[in-house]
CSV table of C-alpha atoms in Angstrom, one decimal:
chain,number,residue,atom,x,y,z
A,1,MET,CA,66.2,107.1,102.1
A,2,ALA,CA,66.3,106.6,105.7
A,3,PHE,CA,68.8,108.2,108.1
A,4,SER,CA,69.7,107.7,111.8
A,5,SER,CA,72.8,107.9,114.0
A,6,ALA,CA,76.4,108.0,113.0
A,7,ARG,CA,76.9,104.6,114.4
A,8,SER,CA,74.1,103.2,112.1
A,9,ASP,CA,75.7,105.0,109.2
A,10,ASN,CA,79.1,103.4,109.4
A,11,THR,CA,77.3,99.9,110.2
A,12,ARG,CA,75.4,100.1,106.8
A,13,SER,CA,78.7,100.8,105.2
A,14,ALA,CA,80.3,97.9,106.9
A,15,VAL,CA,77.5,95.6,106.0
A,16,LEU,CA,77.8,96.5,102.2
A,17,ALA,CA,81.5,96.1,102.6
A,18,HIS,CA,81.2,92.8,104.2
A,19,ILE,CA,78.8,91.2,101.7
A,20,GLY,CA,80.7,92.7,98.8
A,21,ALA,CA,84.0,91.3,100.0
A,22,HIS,CA,82.7,87.7,101.2
A,23,GLY,CA,79.7,87.2,99.2
A,24,SER,CA,76.0,86.8,100.4
A,25,ALA,CA,75.6,86.2,104.2
A,26,SER,CA,72.9,85.6,106.8
A,27,ARG,CA,72.0,88.2,109.5
A,28,ALA,CA,73.3,86.0,111.9
A,29,ASP,CA,76.6,85.6,110.0
A,30,LEU,CA,76.9,89.5,109.6
A,31,ALA,CA,76.5,89.9,113.3
A,32,ARG,CA,79.1,87.5,114.2
A,33,SER,CA,81.6,88.9,111.6
A,34,LEU,CA,81.1,92.5,112.4
A,35,ARG,CA,80.8,91.8,116.3
A,36,LEU,CA,77.5,93.7,116.3
A,37,SER,CA,74.2,92.8,118.0
A,38,PRO,CA,71.7,90.7,115.9
A,39,ALA,CA,69.3,93.4,116.7
A,40,LEU,CA,71.3,96.3,115.1
A,41,ILE,CA,71.9,94.0,112.1
A,42,THR,CA,68.2,93.4,111.7
A,43,ARG,CA,67.5,97.0,111.8
A,44,VAL,CA,70.3,98.1,109.4
A,45,SER,CA,69.3,95.4,107.0
A,46,LYS,CA,65.7,96.6,106.8
A,47,VAL,CA,66.9,100.2,105.9
A,48,LEU,CA,69.2,98.6,103.2
A,49,ILE,CA,66.6,96.6,101.6
A,50,ALA,CA,64.2,99.7,101.8
A,51,ASP,CA,66.9,101.7,99.9
A,52,GLY,CA,67.3,99.2,97.2
A,53,LEU,CA,70.9,98.3,98.1
A,54,VAL,CA,70.5,94.9,99.4
A,55,ARG,CA,68.0,92.1,98.5
A,56,GLU,CA,67.1,88.8,100.1
A,57,LEU,CA,68.4,85.7,98.5
A,58,ASP,CA,67.7,82.2,98.9
A,59,MET,CA,67.5,80.4,102.5
A,60,THR,CA,70.6,78.6,103.4
A,61,PRO,CA,70.2,74.9,103.8
A,62,SER,CA,69.0,73.7,107.1
A,63,ASN,CA,71.0,71.5,109.4
A,64,GLY,CA,68.3,70.8,111.9
A,65,GLY,CA,67.7,74.5,112.8
A,66,ARG,CA,65.8,77.3,111.2
A,67,PRO,CA,67.1,78.0,107.7
A,68,ALA,CA,68.6,81.4,107.5
A,69,GLN,CA,67.8,84.2,104.9
A,70,LEU,CA,70.8,85.3,102.9
A,71,LEU,CA,71.5,89.0,102.1
A,72,GLY,CA,73.1,90.0,98.7
A,73,LEU,CA,73.9,93.3,97.0
A,74,VAL,CA,71.5,94.4,94.5
A,75,ASP,CA,73.9,96.1,92.1
A,76,ALA,CA,77.5,95.4,91.5
A,77,SER,CA,77.7,98.1,88.8
A,78,ILE,CA,77.9,101.1,91.1
A,79,GLY,CA,81.3,102.3,92.1
A,80,ALA,CA,83.2,105.5,93.2
A,81,ILE,CA,86.7,107.0,92.6
A,82,GLY,CA,89.0,108.1,95.3
A,83,LEU,CA,92.2,110.3,95.1
A,84,LYS,CA,94.9,110.7,97.5
A,85,ILE,CA,97.0,113.8,96.6
A,86,ALA,CA,100.5,114.1,97.9
A,87,PRO,CA,103.1,116.7,97.0
A,88,ASP,CA,104.7,114.6,94.3
A,89,HIS,CA,102.1,112.1,93.2
A,90,VAL,CA,98.6,111.1,93.0
A,91,THR,CA,97.1,107.8,93.7
A,92,LEU,CA,93.5,107.0,92.4
A,93,VAL,CA,91.3,104.0,93.2
A,94,GLU,CA,88.1,102.7,91.6
A,95,VAL,CA,86.1,101.0,94.2
A,96,GLY,CA,82.6,99.2,94.1
A,97,LEU,CA,79.6,99.9,96.4
A,98,ASP,CA,81.2,97.3,98.7
A,99,GLY,CA,84.6,99.5,98.9
A,100,VAL,CA,86.6,96.7,97.4
A,101,VAL,CA,89.5,98.3,95.2
A,102,ALA,CA,88.7,97.2,91.4
A,103,ARG,CA,91.6,99.1,90.2
A,104,SER,CA,94.4,101.5,91.3
A,105,THR,CA,97.2,103.8,89.6
A,106,THR,CA,99.8,106.5,90.9
A,107,GLU,CA,100.8,109.2,88.7
A,108,PRO,CA,103.8,111.4,89.1
A,109,PHE,CA,102.5,115.0,90.2
A,110,ASP,CA,104.0,118.4,91.1
A,111,ALA,CA,101.7,120.2,93.5
A,112,HIS,CA,103.8,123.2,93.3
A,113,ASP,CA,103.6,123.7,89.5
A,114,HIS,CA,101.5,126.5,88.4
A,115,LEU,CA,99.5,124.0,86.3
A,116,ALA,CA,98.9,121.6,89.1
A,117,LEU,CA,95.2,122.1,89.2
A,118,SER,CA,94.8,121.3,85.6
A,119,ALA,CA,97.0,118.4,85.9
A,120,VAL,CA,95.3,116.7,88.8
A,121,ALA,CA,92.1,117.3,86.7
A,122,ASP,CA,93.5,115.7,83.6
A,123,ILE,CA,94.9,112.7,85.6
A,124,THR,CA,91.5,112.1,87.1
A,125,SER,CA,89.5,112.7,83.9
A,126,ARG,CA,91.8,110.1,82.2
A,127,PHE,CA,91.1,107.5,85.2
A,128,GLN,CA,87.5,108.0,85.1
A,129,ALA,CA,87.4,107.2,81.4
A,130,ASP,CA,88.5,103.6,81.9
A,131,SER,CA,85.9,103.0,84.5
A,132,ARG,CA,84.8,99.3,85.2
A,133,HIS,CA,81.5,100.5,86.7
A,134,ALA,CA,78.4,101.8,84.9
A,135,THR,CA,77.6,104.3,87.5
A,136,ILE,CA,80.2,106.3,89.4
A,137,LEU,CA,78.3,108.0,92.3
A,138,GLY,CA,81.2,110.5,92.8
A,139,ILE,CA,84.8,111.3,93.4
A,140,GLY,CA,86.3,111.5,97.1
A,141,VAL,CA,89.5,113.3,97.6
A,142,GLY,CA,91.9,113.3,100.5
A,143,LEU,CA,94.8,115.6,101.0
A,144,PRO,CA,97.1,117.0,103.6
A,145,GLY,CA,95.0,120.2,104.0
A,146,ASN,CA,92.4,122.3,105.8
A,147,VAL,CA,89.0,121.3,104.7
A,148,GLN,CA,86.0,122.8,106.8
A,149,ASP,CA,83.1,121.2,104.5
A,150,GLN,CA,83.5,118.2,102.2
A,151,SER,CA,81.4,120.1,99.7
A,152,GLU,CA,83.7,123.1,99.5
A,153,ASP,CA,85.3,124.1,96.2
A,154,VAL,CA,88.5,125.5,97.8
A,155,VAL,CA,91.2,124.0,99.9
A,156,ASP,CA,94.4,125.2,101.7
A,157,SER,CA,97.4,122.9,102.2
A,158,THR,CA,100.9,124.0,103.4
A,159,GLN,CA,102.3,120.6,102.3
A,160,LEU,CA,101.2,121.0,98.8
A,161,GLY,CA,101.8,124.9,98.8
A,162,TRP,CA,98.2,125.6,97.9
A,163,SER,CA,96.2,128.6,99.1
A,164,ARG,CA,92.5,128.8,98.3
A,165,VAL,CA,92.7,126.5,95.3
A,166,PRO,CA,89.4,125.6,93.7
A,167,LEU,CA,90.0,121.9,93.5
A,168,GLY,CA,86.4,120.8,93.7
A,169,GLY,CA,85.2,123.1,90.8
A,170,ALA,CA,88.0,121.8,88.7
A,171,LEU,CA,87.3,118.2,89.3
A,172,ARG,CA,83.6,118.5,88.8
A,173,ALA,CA,84.2,120.4,85.5
A,174,ALA,CA,86.7,117.8,84.1
A,175,THR,CA,84.4,114.7,85.2
A,176,GLY,CA,80.8,115.9,85.5
A,177,LEU,CA,80.8,114.0,89.0
A,178,PRO,CA,80.2,115.1,92.4
A,179,VAL,CA,83.2,115.7,94.5
A,180,LEU,CA,83.7,115.6,98.1
A,181,ILE,CA,87.1,116.7,99.8
A,182,ASP,CA,88.4,115.9,103.4
A,183,ASN,CA,91.7,115.9,105.1
A,184,ASN,CA,93.5,112.8,104.1
A,185,VAL,CA,93.8,111.4,107.6
A,186,ASN,CA,90.1,111.8,108.3
A,187,ALA,CA,89.7,109.7,104.9
A,188,LEU,CA,92.0,107.3,106.2
A,189,ALA,CA,90.2,106.8,109.7
A,190,LEU,CA,86.9,106.4,107.7
A,191,ALA,CA,88.5,103.6,105.8
A,192,GLU,CA,90.0,102.1,109.0
A,193,SER,CA,86.4,102.2,110.5
A,194,LEU,CA,85.2,100.0,107.7
A,195,TYR,CA,88.0,97.7,106.6
A,196,GLY,CA,90.8,97.8,108.9
A,197,ALA,CA,92.0,97.6,112.7
A,198,GLY,CA,89.2,100.0,113.7
A,199,ARG,CA,86.3,98.0,112.3
A,200,ALA,CA,83.2,97.7,114.7
A,201,LYS,CA,84.9,100.1,117.3
A,202,ASP,CA,83.3,103.3,118.0
A,203,ASP,CA,86.3,105.1,119.7
A,204,PHE,CA,89.9,104.9,118.1
A,205,LEU,CA,92.7,107.2,117.0
A,206,VAL,CA,94.6,107.1,113.7
A,207,VAL,CA,98.0,108.4,114.0
A,208,THR,CA,100.0,108.9,110.6
A,209,ILE,CA,103.9,109.4,110.5
A,210,GLY,CA,105.7,110.3,107.4
A,211,THR,CA,105.9,113.7,105.4
A,212,GLY,CA,103.9,115.2,108.3
A,213,ILE,CA,102.6,113.9,111.5
A,214,GLY,CA,98.6,113.7,111.6
A,215,ALA,CA,95.8,112.1,113.5
A,216,GLY,CA,92.3,111.3,112.7
A,217,VAL,CA,90.0,110.8,115.7
A,218,MET,CA,86.7,108.5,115.5
A,219,ALA,CA,84.5,109.2,118.7
A,220,ASN,CA,81.1,107.4,119.0
A,221,GLY,CA,81.2,106.1,115.4
A,222,SER,CA,81.8,109.4,113.8
A,223,ILE,CA,84.9,111.2,112.5
A,224,VAL,CA,85.6,114.5,114.8
A,225,ARG,CA,86.3,117.2,112.7
A,226,GLY,CA,86.0,120.3,114.9
A,227,HIS,CA,85.0,123.7,114.4
A,228,THR,CA,87.0,124.5,111.3
A,229,GLY,CA,87.4,120.9,110.3
A,230,ASN,CA,91.0,120.6,111.4
A,231,ALA,CA,90.6,118.4,114.6
A,232,GLY,CA,93.4,115.9,114.8
A,233,GLU,CA,96.5,118.2,113.8
A,234,ILE,CA,98.8,116.6,116.5
A,235,GLY,CA,101.7,117.7,114.3
A,236,HIS,CA,101.3,121.0,115.3
A,237,ILE,CA,101.3,120.2,119.1
A,238,PRO,CA,103.8,122.8,120.9
A,239,THR,CA,106.9,120.4,121.8
A,240,ARG,CA,109.9,122.7,122.3
A,241,ALA,CA,109.6,126.4,122.8
A,242,ASP,CA,113.1,126.9,121.1
A,243,GLY,CA,112.5,124.4,118.5
A,244,PRO,CA,112.9,124.9,114.6
A,245,GLU,CA,110.3,127.0,112.8
A,246,CYS,CA,107.4,124.8,111.5
A,247,GLN,CA,106.0,125.2,108.0
A,248,CYS,CA,102.9,126.4,109.9
A,249,GLY,CA,105.0,129.5,111.1
A,250,ALA,CA,105.2,128.5,114.8
A,251,ARG,CA,108.3,127.0,116.4
A,252,GLY,CA,108.8,123.8,118.0
A,253,CYS,CA,105.8,122.0,116.5
A,254,LEU,CA,106.0,118.0,116.9
A,255,GLU,CA,106.1,117.9,113.0
A,256,SER,CA,109.1,120.3,112.8
A,257,LEU,CA,110.9,117.8,115.0
A,258,ILE,CA,109.9,114.4,113.7
A,259,GLY,CA,108.3,114.9,110.4
A,260,GLN,CA,110.3,113.6,107.4
A,261,ARG,CA,112.5,116.5,106.3
A,262,ALA,CA,113.2,117.1,110.2
A,263,LEU,CA,114.2,113.5,110.7
A,264,VAL,CA,116.6,113.7,107.4
A,265,ASN,CA,118.1,116.8,108.4
A,266,THR,CA,118.8,115.4,112.1
A,267,ALA,CA,120.3,112.1,110.6
A,268,ARG,CA,122.6,114.2,108.3
A,269,ASP,CA,123.8,116.1,111.4
A,270,LYS,CA,124.5,113.3,113.2
A,271,GLY,CA,126.2,111.4,110.4
A,272,ALA,CA,123.7,108.7,110.2
A,273,ILE,CA,123.4,109.3,106.5
A,274,GLY,CA,125.2,111.3,103.9
A,275,PRO,CA,124.7,114.8,103.2
A,276,ASP,CA,122.6,113.9,100.0
A,277,GLY,CA,120.6,110.9,101.8
A,278,GLY,CA,117.0,111.0,102.2
A,279,ILE,CA,114.5,109.1,104.3
A,280,ALA,CA,115.0,105.9,102.7
A,281,ALA,CA,118.4,106.1,103.4
A,282,LEU,CA,117.6,106.6,107.2
A,283,HIS,CA,115.5,103.5,107.1
A,284,ARG,CA,118.0,101.5,105.4
A,285,ALA,CA,120.7,102.7,108.0
A,286,ALA,CA,118.4,101.8,110.9
A,287,ALA,CA,117.6,98.4,109.4
A,288,SER,CA,121.2,97.4,109.0
A,289,GLY,CA,121.9,98.3,112.5
A,290,ASP,CA,123.5,101.7,112.3
A,291,SER,CA,123.3,103.0,115.9
A,292,ALA,CA,122.9,106.6,115.0
A,293,ALA,CA,120.2,106.3,112.6
A,294,GLN,CA,118.4,103.9,115.3
A,295,ALA,CA,118.9,106.6,117.7
A,296,VAL,CA,117.2,109.2,115.5
A,297,LEU,CA,114.2,107.1,115.1
A,298,GLU,CA,113.9,106.1,118.9
A,299,GLU,CA,114.0,110.0,119.7
A,300,ALA,CA,111.1,110.5,117.2
A,301,GLY,CA,109.2,107.6,118.7
A,302,TYR,CA,109.8,109.2,122.3
A,303,LEU,CA,108.2,112.6,121.2
A,304,LEU,CA,105.5,111.0,119.3
A,305,GLY,CA,104.7,108.8,122.4
A,306,ARG,CA,104.5,111.7,124.6
A,307,ALA,CA,102.2,113.7,122.5
A,308,VAL,CA,100.0,110.7,121.7
A,309,ALA,CA,99.8,110.1,125.5
A,310,GLY,CA,98.4,113.5,125.9
A,311,VAL,CA,95.8,113.0,123.2
A,312,VAL,CA,94.7,109.4,124.7
A,313,ASN,CA,94.3,111.0,128.0
A,314,THR,CA,92.1,113.6,126.4
A,315,LEU,CA,89.9,111.4,124.3
A,316,ASP,CA,90.2,108.1,125.8
A,317,PRO,CA,90.1,105.9,122.6
A,318,GLU,CA,89.9,102.2,122.8
A,319,LEU,CA,92.8,101.7,120.0
A,320,ILE,CA,95.4,103.4,118.4
A,321,VAL,CA,96.2,102.8,114.9
A,322,VAL,CA,99.7,103.8,113.3
A,323,LEU,CA,100.1,104.2,109.5
A,324,GLY,CA,102.4,106.0,107.1
A,325,GLU,CA,105.5,105.9,105.4
A,326,GLY,CA,107.1,106.0,108.7
A,327,ALA,CA,105.8,102.7,109.7
A,328,GLU,CA,108.3,100.9,107.6
A,329,SER,CA,110.7,101.4,110.6
A,330,TRP,CA,108.2,101.2,113.3
A,331,THR,CA,110.4,98.8,115.1
A,332,HIS,CA,112.9,101.5,115.8
A,333,TRP,CA,110.2,104.2,116.5
A,334,ALA,CA,108.6,101.9,119.0
A,335,VAL,CA,111.6,101.6,121.2
A,336,GLY,CA,111.1,105.3,122.1
A,337,PHE,CA,107.3,105.2,121.6
A,338,GLU,CA,106.2,102.4,123.9
A,339,PRO,CA,107.7,103.6,127.1
A,340,ALA,CA,106.9,107.2,126.4
A,341,LEU,CA,103.2,106.3,125.8
A,342,ARG,CA,102.9,103.9,128.6
A,343,GLY,CA,104.4,106.2,131.2
A,344,GLY,CA,102.6,109.2,129.9
A,345,VAL,CA,98.8,108.0,130.1
A,346,ILE,CA,96.9,107.8,133.1
A,347,PRO,CA,96.8,104.1,134.8
A,348,ARG,CA,93.4,103.0,133.4
A,349,ASN,CA,94.7,103.6,129.6
A,350,ARG,CA,98.2,102.0,130.0
A,351,GLY,CA,96.7,98.7,128.5
A,352,ILE,CA,95.7,100.7,125.1
A,353,ARG,CA,96.4,98.6,122.1
A,354,VAL,CA,98.6,99.8,119.5
A,355,ALA,CA,98.0,98.5,115.9
A,356,VAL,CA,100.7,99.1,113.2
A,357,GLU,CA,99.8,98.8,109.6
A,358,ALA,CA,101.7,98.4,106.7
A,359,TRP,CA,101.7,101.7,104.5
A,360,GLN,CA,99.8,101.5,101.4
A,361,ASP,CA,98.8,104.5,99.2
A,362,ASP,CA,95.7,102.8,98.0
A,363,ARG,CA,94.4,102.5,101.4
A,364,TRP,CA,94.6,106.4,101.7
A,365,ALA,CA,92.8,106.6,98.3
A,366,GLN,CA,90.2,104.0,99.5
A,367,GLY,CA,89.5,106.2,102.3
A,368,ALA,CA,89.0,109.1,100.0
A,369,ALA,CA,86.4,106.8,98.0
A,370,CYS,CA,84.8,106.1,101.2
A,371,LEU,CA,83.8,109.7,101.5
A,372,VAL,CA,81.5,109.1,98.7
A,373,LEU,CA,80.3,105.5,99.6
A,374,GLY,CA,79.3,106.8,103.1
A,375,THR,CA,77.2,109.6,101.7
A,376,PRO,CA,74.0,107.7,101.3
A,377,PHE,CA,74.1,107.1,105.1
A,378,ASP,CA,75.2,110.6,106.1
A,379,SER,CA,72.9,111.4,109.1
A,380,ASP,CA,75.0,114.4,110.1
A,381,GLY,CA,74.8,116.1,106.8
A,382,VAL,CA,78.5,116.8,106.7
A,383,SER,CA,78.6,116.0,102.7
A,384,GLY,CA,76.5,119.0,102.0
A,385,GLU,CA,75.2,119.7,98.5
A,386,GLN,CA,77.6,117.5,96.9
A,387,GLY,CA,76.5,114.6,99.0
A,388,ARG,CA,72.8,115.4,97.8
A,389,LEU,CA,74.0,115.0,94.3
A,390,VAL,CA,75.7,111.6,95.2
A,391,ARG,CA,72.5,110.4,96.7
A,392,GLU,CA,70.4,111.5,93.6
A,393,ARG,CA,72.8,109.5,91.5
A,394,LEU,CA,72.5,106.5,93.6
A,395,MET,CA,68.7,106.8,93.6
A,396,GLU,CA,68.4,107.3,89.7
A,397,ARG,CA,70.6,104.0,89.4
A,398,VAL,CA,68.3,102.2,91.9
A,399,ASP,CA,65.3,103.3,90.3
A,400,GLN,CA,66.6,102.0,86.8
A,401,ASP,CA,67.3,98.7,88.4
A,402,SER,CA,63.8,98.4,89.8
A,403,SER,CA,62.1,99.4,86.5
A,404,SER,CA,64.0,97.0,84.3
């Protein structure tokens, strides 16, 4: 299997995704749809054909010009499983080699229970048992935590209340499949690069607002992970020296001011919602025109906009993508966010586009599955030993198809 640059890695996955979602296509069609050069598509298609993932089909009928050779997927029976683990639920998806979701489900889950590890392993094993694909390459997991190496067995997560939890080993033992784990926002950024607003863009920023505040950074076509795998933790940008204590132990982090729990507490203090009201009550109150509720979200948007402006000035992305549960009330966040962002960035970045996408749990899980789907094209080696096992499973399947 051939490898090259990270940009080519993503392009190969994008070609597979496009053919799977839209059917066979010519090289010229792919170049137009993916907004890439014909030369790059030609190089990438040669590698995909050599790897046994794509094959040449019949020529398209000619309308006076040269007929075009169509490209199609070799095998529709290859898939992957993706998990998004949250404090109170697990969302699972099964996707094809093209990244298209074949089925999904959400199961209740208590991350703080002493049997949480066995529970998530059991949920995943039951989901695997109903697979619609003959070959599942592996399992990708996205969670709100610290993951230095996608092949690591153990994870830490303050949101889940996990410290050195051997998640990878438990899932491998339950399913017999390779397991790749990453921070959930990194996984989401990968999905955005293949299927969302970030498609065909080398440099963009994914910002998530919800239980926590996070970011995924795509630079030069690759996810930026940093020295310990924790790049993008914008929720822990120091914002107010005298602010409340954050779950990380510091004071005045952005997340401690505008994370879901902080917003609920602020809304209760200001009388925007009742003493038992939660985040859904705050969203409803803002939507119904309650000025106190709207002011809480406007202030949150302002603080977020100031923080994101600093990130934009540092990284110079082409696009900002906003997602998460909080995006449901983005209209009210935007009142504070837009002037804070535009006023905080340097002049050349003031026109940066902000794309807001609807919150979908299965998109997060799809991003986790992309950790597996992108492994065959992992030129940087970030998937480690588990990535090698995924590639072995893929080549075994391709060899079976070629010999049958």
